[in-house]
């Protein structure tokens, strides 16, 4: 059974005669009659009562009409969805995200997808930079948005957010009311730093700046996420560092972020994807959207 036979049957059913259906289908009557007979033989049922002057569908024919209409509609929907998937207007994108990407990039991505009428579902995966990189290489992820810089020939990387690094001080700190903080004035504080197992990240910049300022910081905590460290700073457990964008998160449980004086420390989010194999059309659309909005 093929689509053409289904369309011929539906036309005969809806027109009530072979001749009218043949006109609608732009074909002659004899081949259409033969096609109907072959369809009934193939199904092993009688679809029409031919005893009168007008074809009348049998109960089986009524049921087959409902199923045929549903099948034709599904075929049409499938073709449209396949075309949209081929063009990147439909599909799924799997993205490995740092916390900042989930907070400040992905909401904009979803807004753009909705405004563009694209039916793309975004699956966000969070985790260690090394884990996300492995997933990317194994094609479990399409894209990564991370602060780590990956200098590998098989990876393509673009900076999508560049911003200054700020410091969060514990409540009651002697410098808490300052407009700016010198890194050298934090030499006696406990530091809460980001772990950078791959590439380079925030902690690498902070450690180099401390060395340049003439001291080695007392690092008491190495973590993978910024928000927990900001909460720890607010509880008086040490000083934490965060990109300026985290200042948008106004909450009583988060400490204010102060500029660093004399240390031009900047951090950025990187969009990373593999060079050795092409992205799916949907993932390519999301990548292009991110680059247009943030690149």
PDB file of C-alpha atoms in Angstrom:
ATOM      1  CA  UNK A   1       0.000   0.000   0.000  1.00  0.00           C
ATOM      2  CA  UNK A   2       1.408   3.384  -0.947  1.00  0.00           C
ATOM      3  CA  UNK A   3       0.445   7.019  -0.516  1.00  0.00           C
ATOM      4  CA  UNK A   4      -1.010   7.277  -4.023  1.00  0.00           C
ATOM      5  CA  UNK A   5      -3.492   4.476  -3.338  1.00  0.00           C
ATOM      6  CA  UNK A   6      -4.512   6.098  -0.064  1.00  0.00           C
ATOM      7  CA  UNK A   7      -5.148   9.408  -1.833  1.00  0.00           C
ATOM      8  CA  UNK A   8      -7.194   7.670  -4.550  1.00  0.00           C
ATOM      9  CA  UNK A   9      -9.349   5.867  -1.989  1.00  0.00           C
ATOM     10  CA  UNK A  10      -9.934   9.092  -0.006  1.00  0.00           C
ATOM     11  CA  UNK A  11     -10.914  10.940  -3.197  1.00  0.00           C
ATOM     12  CA  UNK A  12     -13.456   8.259  -4.158  1.00  0.00           C
ATOM     13  CA  UNK A  13     -14.869   8.181  -0.636  1.00  0.00           C
ATOM     14  CA  UNK A  14     -15.234  11.968  -0.450  1.00  0.00           C
ATOM     15  CA  UNK A  15     -16.539  12.447  -4.008  1.00  0.00           C
ATOM     16  CA  UNK A  16     -18.966   9.530  -3.839  1.00  0.00           C
ATOM     17  CA  UNK A  17     -18.146   8.261  -7.335  1.00  0.00           C
ATOM     18  CA  UNK A  18     -15.179   7.052  -9.339  1.00  0.00           C
ATOM     19  CA  UNK A  19     -15.763   9.514 -12.171  1.00  0.00           C
ATOM     20  CA  UNK A  20     -15.827  12.567  -9.877  1.00  0.00           C
ATOM     21  CA  UNK A  21     -12.761  11.300  -8.019  1.00  0.00           C
ATOM     22  CA  UNK A  22     -10.939  10.721 -11.319  1.00  0.00           C
ATOM     23  CA  UNK A  23     -11.588  14.343 -12.285  1.00  0.00           C
ATOM     24  CA  UNK A  24     -10.282  15.534  -8.915  1.00  0.00           C
ATOM     25  CA  UNK A  25      -7.164  13.368  -9.285  1.00  0.00           C
ATOM     26  CA  UNK A  26      -6.566  14.376 -12.919  1.00  0.00           C
ATOM     27  CA  UNK A  27      -6.738  10.809 -14.165  1.00  0.00           C
ATOM     28  CA  UNK A  28      -9.140   8.669 -16.183  1.00  0.00           C
ATOM     29  CA  UNK A  29     -11.834   6.491 -14.638  1.00  0.00           C
ATOM     30  CA  UNK A  30     -10.729   2.938 -15.667  1.00  0.00           C
ATOM     31  CA  UNK A  31      -7.289   3.009 -14.003  1.00  0.00           C
ATOM     32  CA  UNK A  32      -8.892   4.392 -10.826  1.00  0.00           C
ATOM     33  CA  UNK A  33     -11.451   1.567 -10.741  1.00  0.00           C
ATOM     34  CA  UNK A  34      -8.691  -0.987 -11.212  1.00  0.00           C
ATOM     35  CA  UNK A  35      -6.652   0.621  -8.434  1.00  0.00           C
ATOM     36  CA  UNK A  36      -9.585   0.412  -6.015  1.00  0.00           C
ATOM     37  CA  UNK A  37     -10.100  -3.270  -6.795  1.00  0.00           C
ATOM     38  CA  UNK A  38      -6.413  -4.008  -6.261  1.00  0.00           C
ATOM     39  CA  UNK A  39      -6.507  -2.128  -2.951  1.00  0.00           C
ATOM     40  CA  UNK A  40      -9.450  -4.218  -1.744  1.00  0.00           C
ATOM     41  CA  UNK A  41      -7.710  -7.417  -2.870  1.00  0.00           C
ATOM     42  CA  UNK A  42      -4.528  -6.404  -1.067  1.00  0.00           C
ATOM     43  CA  UNK A  43      -6.433  -5.661   2.147  1.00  0.00           C
ATOM     44  CA  UNK A  44      -8.750  -8.643   1.764  1.00  0.00           C
ATOM     45  CA  UNK A  45     -11.839  -6.520   2.537  1.00  0.00           C
ATOM     46  CA  UNK A  46     -14.684  -4.753   0.707  1.00  0.00           C
ATOM     47  CA  UNK A  47     -14.424  -0.992   0.986  1.00  0.00           C
ATOM     48  CA  UNK A  48     -17.427   0.045  -1.136  1.00  0.00           C
ATOM     49  CA  UNK A  49     -20.901  -1.321  -1.805  1.00  0.00           C
ATOM     50  CA  UNK A  50     -21.326  -1.229  -5.580  1.00  0.00           C
ATOM     51  CA  UNK A  51     -24.920  -2.466  -5.728  1.00  0.00           C
ATOM     52  CA  UNK A  52     -26.441   0.967  -6.368  1.00  0.00           C
ATOM     53  CA  UNK A  53     -25.755   3.793  -8.800  1.00  0.00           C
ATOM     54  CA  UNK A  54     -23.552   5.517  -6.226  1.00  0.00           C
ATOM     55  CA  UNK A  55     -20.626   3.960  -4.393  1.00  0.00           C
ATOM     56  CA  UNK A  56     -21.438   3.620  -0.722  1.00  0.00           C
ATOM     57  CA  UNK A  57     -18.659   2.899   1.755  1.00  0.00           C
ATOM     58  CA  UNK A  58     -19.021  -0.214   3.850  1.00  0.00           C
ATOM     59  CA  UNK A  59     -18.445  -0.158   7.612  1.00  0.00           C
ATOM     60  CA  UNK A  60     -14.928  -1.373   6.847  1.00  0.00           C
ATOM     61  CA  UNK A  61     -14.579   1.415   4.299  1.00  0.00           C
ATOM     62  CA  UNK A  62     -15.650   3.976   6.904  1.00  0.00           C
ATOM     63  CA  UNK A  63     -12.941   2.731   9.291  1.00  0.00           C
ATOM     64  CA  UNK A  64     -10.328   2.633   6.539  1.00  0.00           C
ATOM     65  CA  UNK A  65     -11.180   6.221   5.566  1.00  0.00           C
ATOM     66  CA  UNK A  66     -10.450   7.452   9.090  1.00  0.00           C
ATOM     67  CA  UNK A  67      -7.153   5.564   9.193  1.00  0.00           C
ATOM     68  CA  UNK A  68      -6.178   6.694   5.681  1.00  0.00           C
ATOM     69  CA  UNK A  69      -6.804  10.361   6.504  1.00  0.00           C
ATOM     70  CA  UNK A  70      -4.712  10.035   9.656  1.00  0.00           C
ATOM     71  CA  UNK A  71      -1.892   8.314   7.745  1.00  0.00           C
ATOM     72  CA  UNK A  72      -1.865  10.988   5.028  1.00  0.00           C
ATOM     73  CA  UNK A  73      -1.819  13.736   7.642  1.00  0.00           C
ATOM     74  CA  UNK A  74       1.053  12.017   9.462  1.00  0.00           C
ATOM     75  CA  UNK A  75       2.996  11.670   6.219  1.00  0.00           C
ATOM     76  CA  UNK A  76       2.530  15.368   5.502  1.00  0.00           C
ATOM     77  CA  UNK A  77       3.623  16.292   9.026  1.00  0.00           C
ATOM     78  CA  UNK A  78       6.636  13.992   8.784  1.00  0.00           C
ATOM     79  CA  UNK A  79       7.762  15.597   5.511  1.00  0.00           C
ATOM     80  CA  UNK A  80       7.421  19.062   6.989  1.00  0.00           C
ATOM     81  CA  UNK A  81       9.337  18.092  10.135  1.00  0.00           C
ATOM     82  CA  UNK A  82      12.096  16.477   8.076  1.00  0.00           C
ATOM     83  CA  UNK A  83      12.427  19.619   5.936  1.00  0.00           C
ATOM     84  CA  UNK A  84      12.558  21.766   9.065  1.00  0.00           C
ATOM     85  CA  UNK A  85      15.135  19.461  10.653  1.00  0.00           C
ATOM     86  CA  UNK A  86      17.241  19.596   7.478  1.00  0.00           C
ATOM     87  CA  UNK A  87      17.091  23.395   7.589  1.00  0.00           C
ATOM     88  CA  UNK A  88      17.795  23.569  11.333  1.00  0.00           C
ATOM     89  CA  UNK A  89      14.342  24.910  12.202  1.00  0.00           C
ATOM     90  CA  UNK A  90      13.517  21.833  14.282  1.00  0.00           C
ATOM     91  CA  UNK A  91      15.513  19.416  16.384  1.00  0.00           C
ATOM     92  CA  UNK A  92      17.539  19.145  19.567  1.00  0.00           C
ATOM     93  CA  UNK A  93      20.796  20.735  20.689  1.00  0.00           C
ATOM     94  CA  UNK A  94      22.842  19.325  23.587  1.00  0.00           C
ATOM     95  CA  UNK A  95      24.951  21.998  25.269  1.00  0.00           C
ATOM     96  CA  UNK A  96      27.422  21.674  28.123  1.00  0.00           C
ATOM     97  CA  UNK A  97      27.125  24.812  30.238  1.00  0.00           C
ATOM     98  CA  UNK A  98      29.028  26.493  33.007  1.00  0.00           C
ATOM     99  CA  UNK A  99      26.781  28.076  35.638  1.00  0.00           C
ATOM    100  CA  UNK A 100      27.239  31.534  34.144  1.00  0.00           C
ATOM    101  CA  UNK A 101      26.121  30.249  30.753  1.00  0.00           C
ATOM    102  CA  UNK A 102      22.962  28.786  32.288  1.00  0.00           C
ATOM    103  CA  UNK A 103      22.287  32.061  34.101  1.00  0.00           C
ATOM    104  CA  UNK A 104      23.152  34.676  31.499  1.00  0.00           C
ATOM    105  CA  UNK A 105      23.345  33.029  28.057  1.00  0.00           C
ATOM    106  CA  UNK A 106      20.716  30.308  27.839  1.00  0.00           C
ATOM    107  CA  UNK A 107      17.736  32.537  28.789  1.00  0.00           C
ATOM    108  CA  UNK A 108      18.634  34.781  25.838  1.00  0.00           C
ATOM    109  CA  UNK A 109      18.993  31.736  23.589  1.00  0.00           C
ATOM    110  CA  UNK A 110      15.492  30.540  24.484  1.00  0.00           C
ATOM    111  CA  UNK A 111      14.102  34.038  23.879  1.00  0.00           C
ATOM    112  CA  UNK A 112      15.714  34.158  20.441  1.00  0.00           C
ATOM    113  CA  UNK A 113      14.481  30.670  19.543  1.00  0.00           C
ATOM    114  CA  UNK A 114      10.947  31.610  20.518  1.00  0.00           C
ATOM    115  CA  UNK A 115      11.060  34.916  18.654  1.00  0.00           C
ATOM    116  CA  UNK A 116      12.410  33.181  15.541  1.00  0.00           C
ATOM    117  CA  UNK A 117       9.714  30.512  15.584  1.00  0.00           C
ATOM    118  CA  UNK A 118      12.302  27.726  15.687  1.00  0.00           C
ATOM    119  CA  UNK A 119      11.141  24.444  17.201  1.00  0.00           C
ATOM    120  CA  UNK A 120      14.475  23.519  18.778  1.00  0.00           C
ATOM    121  CA  UNK A 121      14.696  21.875  22.187  1.00  0.00           C
ATOM    122  CA  UNK A 122      17.841  22.705  24.172  1.00  0.00           C
ATOM    123  CA  UNK A 123      19.217  20.070  26.537  1.00  0.00           C
ATOM    124  CA  UNK A 124      21.650  21.670  29.012  1.00  0.00           C
ATOM    125  CA  UNK A 125      24.265  19.497  30.718  1.00  0.00           C
ATOM    126  CA  UNK A 126      26.373  20.810  33.586  1.00  0.00           C
ATOM    127  CA  UNK A 127      29.507  19.275  35.029  1.00  0.00           C
ATOM    128  CA  UNK A 128      33.284  19.404  35.265  1.00  0.00           C
ATOM    129  CA  UNK A 129      35.085  20.962  32.318  1.00  0.00           C
ATOM    130  CA  UNK A 130      36.948  17.716  31.663  1.00  0.00           C
ATOM    131  CA  UNK A 131      33.739  15.695  31.687  1.00  0.00           C
ATOM    132  CA  UNK A 132      32.020  18.074  29.265  1.00  0.00           C
ATOM    133  CA  UNK A 133      35.038  18.059  26.949  1.00  0.00           C
ATOM    134  CA  UNK A 134      35.011  14.267  26.856  1.00  0.00           C
ATOM    135  CA  UNK A 135      31.294  14.269  26.085  1.00  0.00           C
ATOM    136  CA  UNK A 136      31.915  16.734  23.264  1.00  0.00           C
ATOM    137  CA  UNK A 137      34.606  14.541  21.738  1.00  0.00           C
ATOM    138  CA  UNK A 138      32.341  11.500  22.016  1.00  0.00           C
ATOM    139  CA  UNK A 139      29.526  13.473  20.323  1.00  0.00           C
ATOM    140  CA  UNK A 140      27.377  13.334  23.452  1.00  0.00           C
ATOM    141  CA  UNK A 141      27.388  17.152  23.398  1.00  0.00           C
ATOM    142  CA  UNK A 142      27.113  19.485  20.420  1.00  0.00           C
ATOM    143  CA  UNK A 143      28.538  22.612  22.062  1.00  0.00           C
ATOM    144  CA  UNK A 144      30.246  23.702  25.278  1.00  0.00           C
ATOM    145  CA  UNK A 145      30.016  27.112  26.938  1.00  0.00           C
ATOM    146  CA  UNK A 146      32.853  27.256  29.455  1.00  0.00           C
ATOM    147  CA  UNK A 147      35.368  29.613  31.038  1.00  0.00           C
ATOM    148  CA  UNK A 148      38.187  27.185  30.336  1.00  0.00           C
ATOM    149  CA  UNK A 149      40.252  27.909  27.234  1.00  0.00           C
ATOM    150  CA  UNK A 150      40.873  24.809  25.140  1.00  0.00           C
ATOM    151  CA  UNK A 151      43.827  25.102  22.788  1.00  0.00           C
ATOM    152  CA  UNK A 152      43.359  21.904  20.793  1.00  0.00           C
ATOM    153  CA  UNK A 153      43.544  21.551  16.999  1.00  0.00           C
ATOM    154  CA  UNK A 154      40.328  19.536  16.875  1.00  0.00           C
ATOM    155  CA  UNK A 155      38.300  22.249  18.644  1.00  0.00           C
ATOM    156  CA  UNK A 156      36.897  25.557  17.466  1.00  0.00           C
ATOM    157  CA  UNK A 157      36.547  28.261  20.129  1.00  0.00           C
ATOM    158  CA  UNK A 158      34.980  31.730  20.133  1.00  0.00           C
ATOM    159  CA  UNK A 159      34.759  34.229  23.007  1.00  0.00           C
ATOM    160  CA  UNK A 160      31.121  35.176  23.622  1.00  0.00           C
ATOM    161  CA  UNK A 161      31.350  37.167  26.888  1.00  0.00           C
ATOM    162  CA  UNK A 162      34.331  39.216  28.074  1.00  0.00           C
ATOM    163  CA  UNK A 163      34.088  40.955  31.440  1.00  0.00           C
ATOM    164  CA  UNK A 164      36.165  42.089  34.424  1.00  0.00           C
ATOM    165  CA  UNK A 165      36.704  39.914  37.460  1.00  0.00           C
ATOM    166  CA  UNK A 166      35.328  41.164  40.784  1.00  0.00           C
ATOM    167  CA  UNK A 167      35.992  40.199  44.407  1.00  0.00           C
ATOM    168  CA  UNK A 168      33.455  39.323  47.103  1.00  0.00           C
ATOM    169  CA  UNK A 169      34.467  40.080  50.688  1.00  0.00           C
ATOM    170  CA  UNK A 170      33.027  38.552  53.870  1.00  0.00           C
ATOM    171  CA  UNK A 171      30.672  40.748  55.926  1.00  0.00           C
ATOM    172  CA  UNK A 172      32.601  42.877  58.394  1.00  0.00           C
ATOM    173  CA  UNK A 173      35.798  42.776  56.332  1.00  0.00           C
ATOM    174  CA  UNK A 174      37.927  45.901  56.848  1.00  0.00           C
ATOM    175  CA  UNK A 175      37.675  46.701  53.132  1.00  0.00           C
ATOM    176  CA  UNK A 176      33.975  45.871  52.724  1.00  0.00           C
ATOM    177  CA  UNK A 177      32.946  49.518  52.340  1.00  0.00           C
ATOM    178  CA  UNK A 178      35.622  50.365  49.764  1.00  0.00           C
ATOM    179  CA  UNK A 179      34.918  51.352  46.197  1.00  0.00           C
ATOM    180  CA  UNK A 180      37.883  49.291  45.008  1.00  0.00           C
ATOM    181  CA  UNK A 181      40.103  46.633  46.519  1.00  0.00           C
ATOM    182  CA  UNK A 182      43.797  46.066  45.927  1.00  0.00           C
ATOM    183  CA  UNK A 183      44.736  42.424  45.603  1.00  0.00           C
ATOM    184  CA  UNK A 184      47.818  43.007  47.775  1.00  0.00           C
ATOM    185  CA  UNK A 185      45.528  44.058  50.662  1.00  0.00           C
ATOM    186  CA  UNK A 186      44.032  40.540  50.656  1.00  0.00           C
ATOM    187  CA  UNK A 187      47.347  38.794  51.363  1.00  0.00           C
ATOM    188  CA  UNK A 188      46.210  37.697  54.829  1.00  0.00           C
ATOM    189  CA  UNK A 189      42.760  36.474  53.755  1.00  0.00           C
ATOM    190  CA  UNK A 190      41.562  32.980  53.035  1.00  0.00           C
ATOM    191  CA  UNK A 191      40.935  32.460  49.323  1.00  0.00           C
ATOM    192  CA  UNK A 192      38.095  30.496  47.717  1.00  0.00           C
ATOM    193  CA  UNK A 193      39.171  29.678  44.162  1.00  0.00           C
ATOM    194  CA  UNK A 194      37.876  27.946  41.061  1.00  0.00           C
ATOM    195  CA  UNK A 195      39.386  24.632  40.107  1.00  0.00           C
ATOM    196  CA  UNK A 196      40.838  24.585  36.551  1.00  0.00           C
ATOM    197  CA  UNK A 197      41.669  20.979  35.675  1.00  0.00           C
ATOM    198  CA  UNK A 198      41.807  21.724  31.949  1.00  0.00           C
ATOM    199  CA  UNK A 199      42.939  24.785  30.055  1.00  0.00           C
ATOM    200  CA  UNK A 200      43.132  28.061  31.956  1.00  0.00           C
ATOM    201  CA  UNK A 201      40.511  29.706  34.112  1.00  0.00           C
ATOM    202  CA  UNK A 202      39.801  32.250  36.826  1.00  0.00           C
ATOM    203  CA  UNK A 203      42.112  30.704  39.422  1.00  0.00           C
ATOM    204  CA  UNK A 204      45.098  30.856  37.050  1.00  0.00           C
ATOM    205  CA  UNK A 205      44.604  34.595  36.612  1.00  0.00           C
ATOM    206  CA  UNK A 206      44.170  35.212  40.322  1.00  0.00           C
ATOM    207  CA  UNK A 207      47.258  33.180  41.278  1.00  0.00           C
ATOM    208  CA  UNK A 208      49.424  34.985  38.708  1.00  0.00           C
ATOM    209  CA  UNK A 209      48.134  38.368  39.904  1.00  0.00           C
ATOM    210  CA  UNK A 210      48.853  37.458  43.542  1.00  0.00           C
ATOM    211  CA  UNK A 211      52.372  36.409  42.605  1.00  0.00           C
ATOM    212  CA  UNK A 212      52.843  39.715  40.811  1.00  0.00           C
ATOM    213  CA  UNK A 213      51.557  41.497  43.939  1.00  0.00           C
ATOM    214  CA  UNK A 214      54.238  39.717  45.969  1.00  0.00           C
ATOM    215  CA  UNK A 215      52.419  36.992  47.865  1.00  0.00           C
ATOM    216  CA  UNK A 216      51.098  33.443  47.621  1.00  0.00           C
ATOM    217  CA  UNK A 217      47.440  33.276  48.678  1.00  0.00           C
ATOM    218  CA  UNK A 218      46.154  30.946  51.357  1.00  0.00           C
ATOM    219  CA  UNK A 219      43.694  28.889  49.310  1.00  0.00           C
ATOM    220  CA  UNK A 220      41.344  27.005  51.629  1.00  0.00           C
ATOM    221  CA  UNK A 221      38.774  25.922  49.071  1.00  0.00           C
ATOM    222  CA  UNK A 222      38.876  24.792  45.455  1.00  0.00           C
ATOM    223  CA  UNK A 223      35.469  24.603  43.810  1.00  0.00           C
ATOM    224  CA  UNK A 224      33.914  24.245  40.409  1.00  0.00           C
ATOM    225  CA  UNK A 225      31.030  26.716  40.675  1.00  0.00           C
ATOM    226  CA  UNK A 226      30.898  30.425  41.439  1.00  0.00           C
ATOM    227  CA  UNK A 227      27.608  30.661  43.341  1.00  0.00           C
ATOM    228  CA  UNK A 228      28.602  28.304  46.189  1.00  0.00           C
ATOM    229  CA  UNK A 229      31.805  30.287  46.704  1.00  0.00           C
ATOM    230  CA  UNK A 230      29.889  33.563  46.842  1.00  0.00           C
ATOM    231  CA  UNK A 231      27.614  32.053  49.474  1.00  0.00           C
ATOM    232  CA  UNK A 232      30.673  30.921  51.434  1.00  0.00           C
ATOM    233  CA  UNK A 233      32.112  34.430  51.256  1.00  0.00           C
ATOM    234  CA  UNK A 234      28.856  35.811  52.626  1.00  0.00           C
ATOM    235  CA  UNK A 235      29.171  33.369  55.546  1.00  0.00           C
ATOM    236  CA  UNK A 236      32.628  34.729  56.337  1.00  0.00           C
ATOM    237  CA  UNK A 237      34.617  31.739  55.097  1.00  0.00           C
ATOM    238  CA  UNK A 238      36.941  33.659  52.784  1.00  0.00           C
ATOM    239  CA  UNK A 239      37.186  35.963  49.775  1.00  0.00           C
ATOM    240  CA  UNK A 240      35.741  34.784  46.471  1.00  0.00           C
ATOM    241  CA  UNK A 241      36.080  35.955  42.902  1.00  0.00           C
ATOM    242  CA  UNK A 242      33.328  36.216  40.309  1.00  0.00           C
ATOM    243  CA  UNK A 243      32.748  37.725  36.871  1.00  0.00           C
ATOM    244  CA  UNK A 244      31.005  41.090  36.841  1.00  0.00           C
ATOM    245  CA  UNK A 245      27.809  39.548  35.400  1.00  0.00           C
ATOM    246  CA  UNK A 246      27.130  37.830  38.726  1.00  0.00           C
ATOM    247  CA  UNK A 247      26.450  41.294  40.139  1.00  0.00           C
ATOM    248  CA  UNK A 248      23.098  41.091  38.336  1.00  0.00           C
ATOM    249  CA  UNK A 249      21.994  38.501  40.903  1.00  0.00           C
ATOM    250  CA  UNK A 250      20.723  40.792  43.640  1.00  0.00           C
ATOM    251  CA  UNK A 251      19.889  38.781  46.744  1.00  0.00           C
ATOM    252  CA  UNK A 252      20.503  39.269  50.469  1.00  0.00           C
ATOM    253  CA  UNK A 253      22.387  35.967  50.610  1.00  0.00           C
ATOM    254  CA  UNK A 254      24.971  37.163  48.057  1.00  0.00           C
ATOM    255  CA  UNK A 255      27.783  39.609  48.864  1.00  0.00           C
ATOM    256  CA  UNK A 256      28.434  42.702  46.722  1.00  0.00           C
ATOM    257  CA  UNK A 257      31.101  42.417  44.046  1.00  0.00           C
ATOM    258  CA  UNK A 258      33.865  45.010  44.226  1.00  0.00           C
ATOM    259  CA  UNK A 259      36.284  46.068  41.465  1.00  0.00           C
ATOM    260  CA  UNK A 260      39.947  45.102  41.787  1.00  0.00           C
ATOM    261  CA  UNK A 261      42.339  48.041  41.666  1.00  0.00           C
ATOM    262  CA  UNK A 262      45.618  47.748  39.800  1.00  0.00           C
ATOM    263  CA  UNK A 263      44.879  44.265  38.464  1.00  0.00           C
ATOM    264  CA  UNK A 264      43.310  44.161  35.036  1.00  0.00           C
ATOM    265  CA  UNK A 265      41.792  40.724  35.465  1.00  0.00           C
ATOM    266  CA  UNK A 266      39.230  39.799  32.843  1.00  0.00           C
ATOM    267  CA  UNK A 267      37.438  36.547  32.278  1.00  0.00           C
ATOM    268  CA  UNK A 268      35.349  35.309  29.424  1.00  0.00           C
ATOM    269  CA  UNK A 269      32.941  32.602  28.412  1.00  0.00           C
ATOM    270  CA  UNK A 270      33.978  30.518  25.425  1.00  0.00           C
ATOM    271  CA  UNK A 271      31.750  28.735  22.951  1.00  0.00           C
ATOM    272  CA  UNK A 272      33.458  25.504  21.885  1.00  0.00           C
ATOM    273  CA  UNK A 273      32.537  22.965  19.211  1.00  0.00           C
ATOM    274  CA  UNK A 274      34.412  20.209  17.344  1.00  0.00           C
ATOM    275  CA  UNK A 275      36.074  20.804  14.003  1.00  0.00           C
ATOM    276  CA  UNK A 276      36.341  17.212  12.864  1.00  0.00           C
ATOM    277  CA  UNK A 277      32.637  16.559  12.286  1.00  0.00           C
ATOM    278  CA  UNK A 278      29.711  18.813  11.325  1.00  0.00           C
ATOM    279  CA  UNK A 279      27.093  19.973  13.782  1.00  0.00           C
ATOM    280  CA  UNK A 280      23.498  18.911  13.337  1.00  0.00           C
ATOM    281  CA  UNK A 281      21.404  21.624  11.629  1.00  0.00           C
ATOM    282  CA  UNK A 282      19.629  22.413  14.932  1.00  0.00           C
ATOM    283  CA  UNK A 283      22.909  22.673  16.875  1.00  0.00           C
ATOM    284  CA  UNK A 284      24.365  24.800  14.084  1.00  0.00           C
ATOM    285  CA  UNK A 285      21.405  27.158  14.350  1.00  0.00           C
ATOM    286  CA  UNK A 286      21.904  27.494  18.107  1.00  0.00           C
ATOM    287  CA  UNK A 287      25.647  28.086  17.677  1.00  0.00           C
ATOM    288  CA  UNK A 288      25.037  30.806  15.080  1.00  0.00           C
ATOM    289  CA  UNK A 289      22.379  32.390  17.272  1.00  0.00           C
ATOM    290  CA  UNK A 290      24.783  32.543  20.244  1.00  0.00           C
ATOM    291  CA  UNK A 291      27.543  34.017  18.115  1.00  0.00           C
ATOM    292  CA  UNK A 292      25.216  36.645  16.661  1.00  0.00           C
ATOM    293  CA  UNK A 293      23.916  37.627  20.092  1.00  0.00           C
ATOM    294  CA  UNK A 294      27.122  37.456  22.126  1.00  0.00           C
ATOM    295  CA  UNK A 295      30.074  36.952  19.777  1.00  0.00           C
TER     296      UNK A 295
END
